[in-house]
Short mmCIF file of N, CA and C in Angstrom, two decimals:
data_model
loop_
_atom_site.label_atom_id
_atom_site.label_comp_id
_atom_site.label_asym_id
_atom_site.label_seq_id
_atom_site.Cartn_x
_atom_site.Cartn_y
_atom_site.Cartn_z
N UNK A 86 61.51 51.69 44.38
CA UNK A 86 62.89 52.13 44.35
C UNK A 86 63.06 53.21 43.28
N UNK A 87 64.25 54.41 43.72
CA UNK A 87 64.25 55.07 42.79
C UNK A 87 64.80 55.18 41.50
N UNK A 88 64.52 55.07 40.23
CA UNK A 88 64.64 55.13 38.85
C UNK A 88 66.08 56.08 38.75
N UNK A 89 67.01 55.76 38.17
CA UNK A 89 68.57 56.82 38.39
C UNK A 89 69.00 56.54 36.71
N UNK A 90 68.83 57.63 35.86
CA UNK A 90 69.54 57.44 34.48
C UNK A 90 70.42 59.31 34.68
N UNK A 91 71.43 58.33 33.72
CA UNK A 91 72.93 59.53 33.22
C UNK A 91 72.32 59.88 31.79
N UNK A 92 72.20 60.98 31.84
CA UNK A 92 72.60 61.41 30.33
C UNK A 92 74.02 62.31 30.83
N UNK A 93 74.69 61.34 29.70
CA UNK A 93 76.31 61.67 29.97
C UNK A 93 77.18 62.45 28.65
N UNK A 94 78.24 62.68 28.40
CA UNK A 94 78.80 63.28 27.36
C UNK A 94 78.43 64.95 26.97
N UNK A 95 77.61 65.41 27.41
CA UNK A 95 76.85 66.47 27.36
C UNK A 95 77.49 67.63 26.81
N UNK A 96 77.57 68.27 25.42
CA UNK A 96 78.68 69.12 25.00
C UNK A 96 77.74 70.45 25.97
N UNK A 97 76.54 70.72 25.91
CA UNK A 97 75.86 72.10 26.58
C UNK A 97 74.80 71.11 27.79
N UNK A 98 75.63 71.76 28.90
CA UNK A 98 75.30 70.63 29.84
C UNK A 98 73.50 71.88 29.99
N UNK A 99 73.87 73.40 30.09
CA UNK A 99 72.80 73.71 30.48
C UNK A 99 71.75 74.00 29.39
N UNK A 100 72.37 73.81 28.22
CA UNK A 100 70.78 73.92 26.84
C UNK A 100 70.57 72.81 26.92
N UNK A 101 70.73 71.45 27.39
CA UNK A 101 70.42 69.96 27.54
C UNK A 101 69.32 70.32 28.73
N UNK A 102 69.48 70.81 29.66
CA UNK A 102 68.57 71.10 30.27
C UNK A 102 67.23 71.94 30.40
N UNK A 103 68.03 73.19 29.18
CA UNK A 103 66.57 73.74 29.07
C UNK A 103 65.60 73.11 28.50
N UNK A 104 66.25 72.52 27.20
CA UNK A 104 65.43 71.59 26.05
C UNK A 104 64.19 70.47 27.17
N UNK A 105 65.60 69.72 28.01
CA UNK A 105 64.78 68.81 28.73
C UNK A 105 63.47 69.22 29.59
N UNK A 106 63.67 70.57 30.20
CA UNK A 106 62.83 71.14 31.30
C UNK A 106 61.71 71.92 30.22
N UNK A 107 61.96 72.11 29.21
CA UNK A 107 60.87 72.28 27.98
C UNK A 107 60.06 71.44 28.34
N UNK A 108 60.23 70.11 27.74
CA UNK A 108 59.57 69.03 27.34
C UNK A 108 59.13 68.58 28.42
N UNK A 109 59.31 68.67 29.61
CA UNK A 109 59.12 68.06 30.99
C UNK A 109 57.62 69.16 31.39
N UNK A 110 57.72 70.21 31.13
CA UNK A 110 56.57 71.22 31.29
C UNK A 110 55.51 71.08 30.47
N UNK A 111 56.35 71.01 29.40
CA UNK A 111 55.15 70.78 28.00
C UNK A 111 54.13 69.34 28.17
N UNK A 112 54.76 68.16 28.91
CA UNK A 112 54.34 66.94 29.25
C UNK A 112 53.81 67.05 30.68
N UNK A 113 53.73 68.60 31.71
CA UNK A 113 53.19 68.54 32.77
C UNK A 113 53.55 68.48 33.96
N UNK A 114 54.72 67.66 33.64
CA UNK A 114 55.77 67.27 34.72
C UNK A 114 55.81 68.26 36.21
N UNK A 115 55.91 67.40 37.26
CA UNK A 115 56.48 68.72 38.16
C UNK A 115 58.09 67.83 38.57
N UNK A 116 58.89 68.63 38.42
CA UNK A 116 60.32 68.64 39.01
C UNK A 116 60.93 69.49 39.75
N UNK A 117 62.11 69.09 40.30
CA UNK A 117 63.49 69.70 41.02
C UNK A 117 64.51 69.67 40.11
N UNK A 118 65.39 70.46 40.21
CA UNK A 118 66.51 70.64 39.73
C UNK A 118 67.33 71.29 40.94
N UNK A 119 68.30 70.26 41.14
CA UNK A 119 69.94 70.91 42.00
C UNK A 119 71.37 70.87 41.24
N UNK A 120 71.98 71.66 41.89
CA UNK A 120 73.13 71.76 41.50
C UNK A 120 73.47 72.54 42.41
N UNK A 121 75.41 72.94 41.86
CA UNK A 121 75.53 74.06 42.61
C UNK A 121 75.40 75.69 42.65
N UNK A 122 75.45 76.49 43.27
CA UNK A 122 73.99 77.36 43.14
C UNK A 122 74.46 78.17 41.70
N UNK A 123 76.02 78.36 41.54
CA UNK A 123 76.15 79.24 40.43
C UNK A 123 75.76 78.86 39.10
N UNK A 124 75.58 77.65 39.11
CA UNK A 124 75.27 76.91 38.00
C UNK A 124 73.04 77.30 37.65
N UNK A 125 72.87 77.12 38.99
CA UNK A 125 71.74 76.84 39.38
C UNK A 125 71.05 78.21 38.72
N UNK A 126 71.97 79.44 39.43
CA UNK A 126 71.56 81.00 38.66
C UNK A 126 71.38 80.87 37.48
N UNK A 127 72.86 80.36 36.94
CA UNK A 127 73.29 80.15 35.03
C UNK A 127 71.68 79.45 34.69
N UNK A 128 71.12 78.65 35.00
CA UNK A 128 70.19 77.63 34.51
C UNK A 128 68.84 78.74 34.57
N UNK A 129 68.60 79.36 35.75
CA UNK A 129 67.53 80.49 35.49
C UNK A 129 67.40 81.45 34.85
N UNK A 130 68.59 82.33 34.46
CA UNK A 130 68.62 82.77 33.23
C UNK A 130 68.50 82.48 32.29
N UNK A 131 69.07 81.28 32.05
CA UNK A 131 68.91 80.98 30.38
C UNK A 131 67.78 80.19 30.09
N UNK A 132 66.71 79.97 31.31
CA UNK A 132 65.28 79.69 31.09
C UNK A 132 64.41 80.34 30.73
N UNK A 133 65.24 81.95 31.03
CA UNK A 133 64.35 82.80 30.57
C UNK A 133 64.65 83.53 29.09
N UNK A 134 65.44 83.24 28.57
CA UNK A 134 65.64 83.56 26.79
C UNK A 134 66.39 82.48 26.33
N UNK A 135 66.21 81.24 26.63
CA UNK A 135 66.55 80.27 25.71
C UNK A 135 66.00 79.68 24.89
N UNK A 136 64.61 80.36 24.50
CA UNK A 136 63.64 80.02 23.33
C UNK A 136 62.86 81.76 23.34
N UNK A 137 62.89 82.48 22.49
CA UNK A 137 62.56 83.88 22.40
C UNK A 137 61.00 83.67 22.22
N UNK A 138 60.03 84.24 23.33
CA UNK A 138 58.59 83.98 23.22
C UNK A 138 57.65 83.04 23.70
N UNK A 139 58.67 82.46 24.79
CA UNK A 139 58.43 81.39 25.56
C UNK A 139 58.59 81.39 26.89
N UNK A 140 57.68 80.63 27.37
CA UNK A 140 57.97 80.75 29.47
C UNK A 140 58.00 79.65 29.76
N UNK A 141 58.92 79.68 30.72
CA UNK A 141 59.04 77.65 31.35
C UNK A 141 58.70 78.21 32.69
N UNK A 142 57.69 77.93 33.17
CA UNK A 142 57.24 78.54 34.59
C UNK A 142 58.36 77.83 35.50
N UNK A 143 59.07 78.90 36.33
CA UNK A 143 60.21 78.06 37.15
C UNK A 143 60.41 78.88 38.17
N UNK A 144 60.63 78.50 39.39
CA UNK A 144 61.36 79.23 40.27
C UNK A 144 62.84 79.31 41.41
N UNK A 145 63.40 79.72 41.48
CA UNK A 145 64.40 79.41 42.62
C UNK A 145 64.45 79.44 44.07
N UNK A 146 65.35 78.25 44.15
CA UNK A 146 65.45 78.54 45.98
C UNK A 146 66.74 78.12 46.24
N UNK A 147 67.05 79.19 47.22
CA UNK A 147 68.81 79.32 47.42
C UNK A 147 68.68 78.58 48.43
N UNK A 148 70.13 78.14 49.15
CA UNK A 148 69.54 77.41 50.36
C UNK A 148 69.69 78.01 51.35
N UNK A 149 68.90 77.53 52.56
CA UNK A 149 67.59 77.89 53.31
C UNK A 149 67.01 78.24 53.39
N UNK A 150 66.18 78.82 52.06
CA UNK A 150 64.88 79.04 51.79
C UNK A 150 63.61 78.28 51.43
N UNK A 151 62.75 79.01 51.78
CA UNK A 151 61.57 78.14 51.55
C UNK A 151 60.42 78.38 50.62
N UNK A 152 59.58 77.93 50.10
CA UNK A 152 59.06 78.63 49.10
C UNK A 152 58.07 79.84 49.63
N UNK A 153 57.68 80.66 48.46
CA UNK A 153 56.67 81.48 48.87
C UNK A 153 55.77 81.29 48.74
N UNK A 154 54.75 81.85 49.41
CA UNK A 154 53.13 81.62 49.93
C UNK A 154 52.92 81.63 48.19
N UNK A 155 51.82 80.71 47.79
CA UNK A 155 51.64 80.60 46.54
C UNK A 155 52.09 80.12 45.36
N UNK A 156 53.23 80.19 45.61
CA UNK A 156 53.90 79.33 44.52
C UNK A 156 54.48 78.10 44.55
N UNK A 157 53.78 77.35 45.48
CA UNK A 157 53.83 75.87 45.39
C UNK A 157 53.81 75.08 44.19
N UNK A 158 52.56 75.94 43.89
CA UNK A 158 51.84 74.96 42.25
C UNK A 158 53.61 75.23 41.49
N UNK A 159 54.13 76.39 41.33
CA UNK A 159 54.98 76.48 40.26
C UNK A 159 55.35 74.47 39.80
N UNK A 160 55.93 74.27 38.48
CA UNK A 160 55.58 73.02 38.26
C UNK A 160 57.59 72.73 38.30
N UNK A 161 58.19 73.68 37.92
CA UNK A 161 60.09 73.74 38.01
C UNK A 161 60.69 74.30 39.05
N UNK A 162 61.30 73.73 39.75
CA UNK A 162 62.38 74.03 41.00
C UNK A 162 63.31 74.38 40.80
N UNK A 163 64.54 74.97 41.07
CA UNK A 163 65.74 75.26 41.11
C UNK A 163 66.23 75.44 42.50
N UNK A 164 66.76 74.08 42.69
CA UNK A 164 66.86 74.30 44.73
C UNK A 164 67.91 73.94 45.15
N UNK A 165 68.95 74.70 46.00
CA UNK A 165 70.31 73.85 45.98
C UNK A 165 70.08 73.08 47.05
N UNK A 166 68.68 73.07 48.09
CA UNK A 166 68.45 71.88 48.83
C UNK A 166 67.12 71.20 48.55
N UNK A 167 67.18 70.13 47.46
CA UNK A 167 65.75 69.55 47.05
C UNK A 167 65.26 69.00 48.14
N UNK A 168 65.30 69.11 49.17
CA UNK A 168 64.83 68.36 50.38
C UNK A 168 63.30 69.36 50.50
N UNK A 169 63.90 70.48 50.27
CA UNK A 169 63.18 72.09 50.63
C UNK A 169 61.81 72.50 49.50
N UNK A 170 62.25 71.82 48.62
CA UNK A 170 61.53 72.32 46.97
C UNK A 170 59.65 71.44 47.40
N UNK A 171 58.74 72.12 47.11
CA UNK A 171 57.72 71.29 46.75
C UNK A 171 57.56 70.02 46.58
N UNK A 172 57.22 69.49 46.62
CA UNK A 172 57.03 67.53 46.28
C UNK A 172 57.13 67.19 45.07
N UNK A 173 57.80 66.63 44.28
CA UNK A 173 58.10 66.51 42.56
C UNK A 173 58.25 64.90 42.53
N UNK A 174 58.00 64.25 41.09
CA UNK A 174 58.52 62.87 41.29
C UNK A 174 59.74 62.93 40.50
N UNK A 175 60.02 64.01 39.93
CA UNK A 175 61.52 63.89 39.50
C UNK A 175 62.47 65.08 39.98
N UNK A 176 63.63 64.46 39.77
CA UNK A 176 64.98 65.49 40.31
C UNK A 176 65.73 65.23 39.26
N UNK A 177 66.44 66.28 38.90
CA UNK A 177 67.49 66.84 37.57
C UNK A 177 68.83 66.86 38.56
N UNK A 178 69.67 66.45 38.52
CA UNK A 178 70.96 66.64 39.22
C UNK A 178 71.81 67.10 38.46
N UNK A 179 72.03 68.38 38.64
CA UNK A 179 73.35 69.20 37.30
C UNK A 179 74.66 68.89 38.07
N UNK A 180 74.87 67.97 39.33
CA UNK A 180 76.06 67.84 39.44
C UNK A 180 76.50 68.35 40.85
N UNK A 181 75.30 67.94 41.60
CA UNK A 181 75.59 67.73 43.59
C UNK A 181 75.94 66.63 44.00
N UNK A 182 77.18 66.64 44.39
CA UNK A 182 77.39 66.09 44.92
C UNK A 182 76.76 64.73 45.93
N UNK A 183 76.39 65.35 46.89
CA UNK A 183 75.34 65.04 47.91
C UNK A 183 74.07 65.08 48.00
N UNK A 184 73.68 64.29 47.61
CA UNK A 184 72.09 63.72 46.94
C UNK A 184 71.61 62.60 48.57
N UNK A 185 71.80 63.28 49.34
CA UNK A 185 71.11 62.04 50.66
C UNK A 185 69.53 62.11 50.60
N UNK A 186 69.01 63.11 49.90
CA UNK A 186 67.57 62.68 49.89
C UNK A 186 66.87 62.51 48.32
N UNK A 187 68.07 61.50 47.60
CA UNK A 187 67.48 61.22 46.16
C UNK A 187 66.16 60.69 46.48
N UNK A 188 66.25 59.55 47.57
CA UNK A 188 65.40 58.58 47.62
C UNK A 188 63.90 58.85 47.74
N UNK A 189 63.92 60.00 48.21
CA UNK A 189 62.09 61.08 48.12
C UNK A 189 61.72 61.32 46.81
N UNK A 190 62.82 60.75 45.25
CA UNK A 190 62.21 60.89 43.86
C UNK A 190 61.71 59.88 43.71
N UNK A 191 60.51 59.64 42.49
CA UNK A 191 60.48 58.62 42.06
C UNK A 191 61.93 58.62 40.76
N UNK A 192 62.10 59.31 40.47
CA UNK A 192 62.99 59.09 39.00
C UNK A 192 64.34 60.48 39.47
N UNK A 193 65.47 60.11 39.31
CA UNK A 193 66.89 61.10 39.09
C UNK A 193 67.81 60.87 37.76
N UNK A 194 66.99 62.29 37.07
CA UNK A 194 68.10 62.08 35.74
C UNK A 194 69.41 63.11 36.33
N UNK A 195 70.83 62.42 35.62
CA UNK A 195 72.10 63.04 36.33
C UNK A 195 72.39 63.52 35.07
N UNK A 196 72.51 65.02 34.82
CA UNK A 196 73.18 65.50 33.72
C UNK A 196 74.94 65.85 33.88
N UNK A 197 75.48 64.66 32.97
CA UNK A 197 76.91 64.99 33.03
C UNK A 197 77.58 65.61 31.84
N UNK A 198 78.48 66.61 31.62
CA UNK A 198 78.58 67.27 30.89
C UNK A 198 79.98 66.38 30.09
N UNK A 199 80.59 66.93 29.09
CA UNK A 199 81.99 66.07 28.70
C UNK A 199 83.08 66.09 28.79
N UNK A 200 83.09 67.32 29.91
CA UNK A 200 84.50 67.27 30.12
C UNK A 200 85.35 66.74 31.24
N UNK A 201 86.15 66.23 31.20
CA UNK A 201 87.18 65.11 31.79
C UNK A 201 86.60 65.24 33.30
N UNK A 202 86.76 66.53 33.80
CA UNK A 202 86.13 66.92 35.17
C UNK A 202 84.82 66.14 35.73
N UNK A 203 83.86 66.89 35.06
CA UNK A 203 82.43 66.80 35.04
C UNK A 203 82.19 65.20 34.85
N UNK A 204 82.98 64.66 34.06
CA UNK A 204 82.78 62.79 34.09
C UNK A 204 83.14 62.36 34.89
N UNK A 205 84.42 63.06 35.52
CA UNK A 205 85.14 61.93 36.88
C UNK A 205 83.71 62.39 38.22
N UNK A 206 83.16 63.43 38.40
CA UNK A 206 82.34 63.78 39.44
C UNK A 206 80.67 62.66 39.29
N UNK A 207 80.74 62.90 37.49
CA UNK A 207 79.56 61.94 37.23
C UNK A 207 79.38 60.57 37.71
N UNK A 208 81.39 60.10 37.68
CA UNK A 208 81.39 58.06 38.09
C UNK A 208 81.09 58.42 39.26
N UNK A 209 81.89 59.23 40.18
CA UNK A 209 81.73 58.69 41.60
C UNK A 209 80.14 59.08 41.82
N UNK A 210 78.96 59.90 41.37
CA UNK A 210 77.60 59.66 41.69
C UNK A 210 76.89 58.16 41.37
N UNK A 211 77.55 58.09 40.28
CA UNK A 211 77.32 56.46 39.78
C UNK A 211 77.54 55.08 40.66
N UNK A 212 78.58 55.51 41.04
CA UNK A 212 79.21 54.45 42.46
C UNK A 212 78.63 54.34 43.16
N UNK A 213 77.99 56.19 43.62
CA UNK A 213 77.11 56.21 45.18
C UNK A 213 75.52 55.30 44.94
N UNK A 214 75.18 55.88 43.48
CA UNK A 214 74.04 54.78 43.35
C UNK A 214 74.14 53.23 43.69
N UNK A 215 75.10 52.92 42.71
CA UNK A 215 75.08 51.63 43.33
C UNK A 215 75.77 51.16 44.41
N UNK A 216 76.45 51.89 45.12
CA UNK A 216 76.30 51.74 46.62
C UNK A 216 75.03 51.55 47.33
N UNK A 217 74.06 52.07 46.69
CA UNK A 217 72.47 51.97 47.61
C UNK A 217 71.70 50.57 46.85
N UNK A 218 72.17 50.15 46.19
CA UNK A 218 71.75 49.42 46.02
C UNK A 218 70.72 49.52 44.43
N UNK A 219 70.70 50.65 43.50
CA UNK A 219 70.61 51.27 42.21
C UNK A 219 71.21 50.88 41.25
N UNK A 220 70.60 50.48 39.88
CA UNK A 220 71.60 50.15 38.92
C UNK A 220 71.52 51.09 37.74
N UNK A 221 72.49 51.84 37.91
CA UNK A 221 71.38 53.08 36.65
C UNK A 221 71.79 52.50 35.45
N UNK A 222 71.14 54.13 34.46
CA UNK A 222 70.83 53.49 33.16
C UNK A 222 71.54 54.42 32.33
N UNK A 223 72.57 54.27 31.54
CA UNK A 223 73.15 55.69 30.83
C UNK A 223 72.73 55.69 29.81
N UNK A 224 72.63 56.86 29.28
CA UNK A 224 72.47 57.70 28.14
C UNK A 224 73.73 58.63 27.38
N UNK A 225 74.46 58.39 26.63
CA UNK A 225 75.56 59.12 26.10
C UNK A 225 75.39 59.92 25.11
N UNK A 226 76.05 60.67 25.26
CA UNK A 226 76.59 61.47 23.77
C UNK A 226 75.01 61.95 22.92
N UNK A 227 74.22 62.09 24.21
CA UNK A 227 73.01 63.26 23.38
C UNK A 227 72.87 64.37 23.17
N UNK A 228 72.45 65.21 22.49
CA UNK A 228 72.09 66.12 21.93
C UNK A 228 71.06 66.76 22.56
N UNK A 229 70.38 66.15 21.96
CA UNK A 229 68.67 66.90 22.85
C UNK A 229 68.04 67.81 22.00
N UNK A 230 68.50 67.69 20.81
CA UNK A 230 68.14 68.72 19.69
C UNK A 230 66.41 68.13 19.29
#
């Protein structure tokens, strides 16, 4: 069954993510990351100068695209349909809604950010988990420093 933790409260929902997608590379990791796509852009840019002298090998896919010949191996996704992305055992959810194919992760961390908005969108993902039968695991008010 799949593993579902919140890191919730999130004052920089997308330097929480670079930090995280750091450490996720640096440890080998291969992942997905969705959201929605403008966000999804915001997140590829600032992968690329959010540490000056550094590369987080990553690529994007808008949706209905598919990857390109070769860059499978890439080890970071940015996909607004993770259905589509390479095979990963984790998925980053910056806040889709519609997650019908969480269940192809082994592990979904949900990054929720702190504002009033972004938390009410975070419960009802929370609900949908345990609608399936998921009991997640939160994480508040981190940093990630």
């Amino acid at each position: 069954m799949t593993e579902v933790a919140f890191h919730a409260g999130l004052a920089d929902t997308l330097g929480y993510a670079c930090r995280l997608l750091r450490k996720a590379w640096r440890q080998r990791l291969r992942l997905t990351v969705t959201g929605p796509p403008e966000l999804l852009r915001r997140l590829d840019t600032q992968l690329w100068v959010f540490e000056p002298g550094s590369f987080i090998p990553h690529a994007l896919l808008g949706r209905g695209q598919v990857p390109a010949s070769g860059l499978e191996p890439t080890p970071i996704w940015l996909a607004e349909e993770p259905g589509k992305a390479p095979p990963a055992p984790v998925l980053v959810n910056l806040g889709s809604a519609d997650l019908a194919e969480f269940s192809q992760f082994e592990r979904v961390v949900e990054l929720v950010g702190a504002d009033p908005e972004d938390a009410a969108r975070g419960r009802l993902r929370w609900r949908m988990y345990q609608a399936a039968g998921i009991t997640p695991v939160l994480h508040q008010g981190l940093s990630g420093r």
